[in-house]
Amino acid sequence: MAGSPTDLPMFADDFANAPYSKEQLDELTQQIEQWHDNGEFQRIADAIEDVPVQQRGYELTSLQARAYMSMAQPTNDSYRPYLMHALELLQSVETEGLNDTLWHYRMGYALYYLDKEPEALKHFEQAHELNPEDEDTIKFIEQCKDYIEASTTLVPVTVERIAQSFDARDLKYHIDEDHGNKILRTGFGHNSFIFETLGAQDNPDDLQMWAVWGPDVPIEMRNDMLEFCNQWNLDSRRPKAQVRTRDDGTVWVVAEWFAYCKRGLTEIQFQGEISRFINTAGDFFASLDKQYPNLVATLDPNYEADDGDDAAEA
């Protein structure tokens, strides 16, 4: 083996499956820190993998877990497998790590990004007890607590709550009333969206969300629209697609979804219902746009249904 850390890229090749001396392991540990600083995380994982398991010990196993967590990127298919492998590595040295703030921090990190916030919180709190000054640990504790509250506390669904959600997203909307029932109207592109609650205003039974495709469809195309909606409903769970005929003989193509909320919804559930409807209705309307570009062409190119005015007569 070469005598300096800079020669260590040949480390694994020269000594694969052979016992390592303490000096060699110390040099590898130093080289790993250089690789880590350079973002060469796969190189770290591979080099440690070539060290016999019985020789890796607590430090190298922990560094290998760190490398896998560093490689875990949400855009990669290997995101969760890398985090799960890092977790397994850390669990394999649990006895040595119980009094190590870094071990608890890394356990919390892996669990947090595996969407296991309650378990992550326990480790972050232990890391905080061992090292009260670490700001990253404090931030993760706050984020875990916020998520746990948002995923467990049921809150009544009201139009005001929907408006607060839209305010947080900086979305335009307006609220009006229909026979004492508040309705929030908004728009995305040329499509109008309506959100309202059904039942008692302070504790409703359902959250009703529906949206109207921008073009007014001539009555002669009603059967075409019915066929399109029926196929969508066969292929997709959300939203439910339907056709409505107006008094003036034009046809509306509508996307609709109901969310049961009699007992309230947690913040996670609530935001999920709003986002899923907006996104899936958008997918439905995009399919219509693609299938019937001649109808989209009838719209004013500068028109945007910013606050749902076109749906005011629904």
Coordinates of N, CA, C and O in Angstrom, one line a residue, residues 11-13 15-18 20 44-53 56 64:
F11 N -6.5 1.9 -2.4 CA -6.6 1.2 -1.2 C -7.4 -0.1 -1.3 O -6.9 -1.2 -1.0
A12 N -8.6 0.0 -1.8 CA -9.5 -1.1 -1.8 C -9.0 -2.2 -2.8 O -9.0 -3.4 -2.5
D13 N -8.4 -1.7 -4.0 CA -7.9 -2.7 -5.0 C -6.8 -3.5 -4.5 O -6.6 -4.7 -4.7
F15 N -5.9 -4.2 -1.3 CA -6.1 -5.0 -0.1 C -7.5 -5.5 0.1 O -7.9 -5.8 1.2
A16 N -8.2 -5.6 -1.0 CA -9.6 -6.1 -0.9 C -9.6 -7.5 -0.2 O -8.8 -8.4 -0.5
N17 N -10.6 -7.6 0.7 CA -10.8 -8.9 1.5 C -9.6 -9.3 2.3 O -9.5 -10.5 2.7
A18 N -8.7 -8.4 2.5 CA -7.5 -8.7 3.4 C -7.6 -7.9 4.7 O -8.1 -6.8 4.7
Y20 N -6.8 -5.3 7.5 CA -6.2 -4.0 7.5 C -5.5 -3.7 8.8 O -6.0 -4.0 9.9
I44 N -16.7 6.8 -1.2 CA -16.6 6.5 0.2 C -17.3 5.2 0.5 O -16.8 4.3 1.1
A45 N -18.6 5.1 0.0 CA -19.3 3.9 0.2 C -18.6 2.6 -0.3 O -18.6 1.6 0.3
D46 N -18.1 2.8 -1.5 CA -17.4 1.6 -2.1 C -16.1 1.2 -1.3 O -15.8 0.0 -1.2
A47 N -15.4 2.3 -0.9 CA -14.1 2.0 -0.2 C -14.4 1.3 1.1 O -13.7 0.3 1.5
I48 N -15.4 1.7 1.8 CA -15.7 1.1 3.1 C -16.3 -0.3 2.9 O -16.1 -1.2 3.7
E49 N -17.0 -0.5 1.8 CA -17.6 -1.8 1.5 C -16.5 -2.8 1.3 O -16.8 -4.0 1.6
D50 N -15.4 -2.4 0.8 CA -14.3 -3.4 0.6 C -13.5 -3.7 1.9 O -12.7 -4.6 1.8
V51 N -13.8 -3.0 3.0 CA -13.2 -3.4 4.2 C -14.0 -4.5 4.9 O -15.3 -4.4 4.9
P52 N -13.4 -5.6 5.3 CA -14.2 -6.7 6.0 C -15.1 -6.1 7.1 O -14.7 -5.2 7.8
V53 N -16.3 -6.7 7.2 CA -17.2 -6.1 8.1 C -16.7 -6.1 9.5 O -16.9 -5.1 10.3
R56 N -14.7 -2.9 10.2 CA -15.2 -1.5 9.9 C -15.4 -0.8 11.2 O -15.1 0.4 11.3
Q64 N -20.0 5.3 6.6 CA -20.7 4.8 5.4 C -22.1 5.2 5.4 O -22.7 5.5 4.3

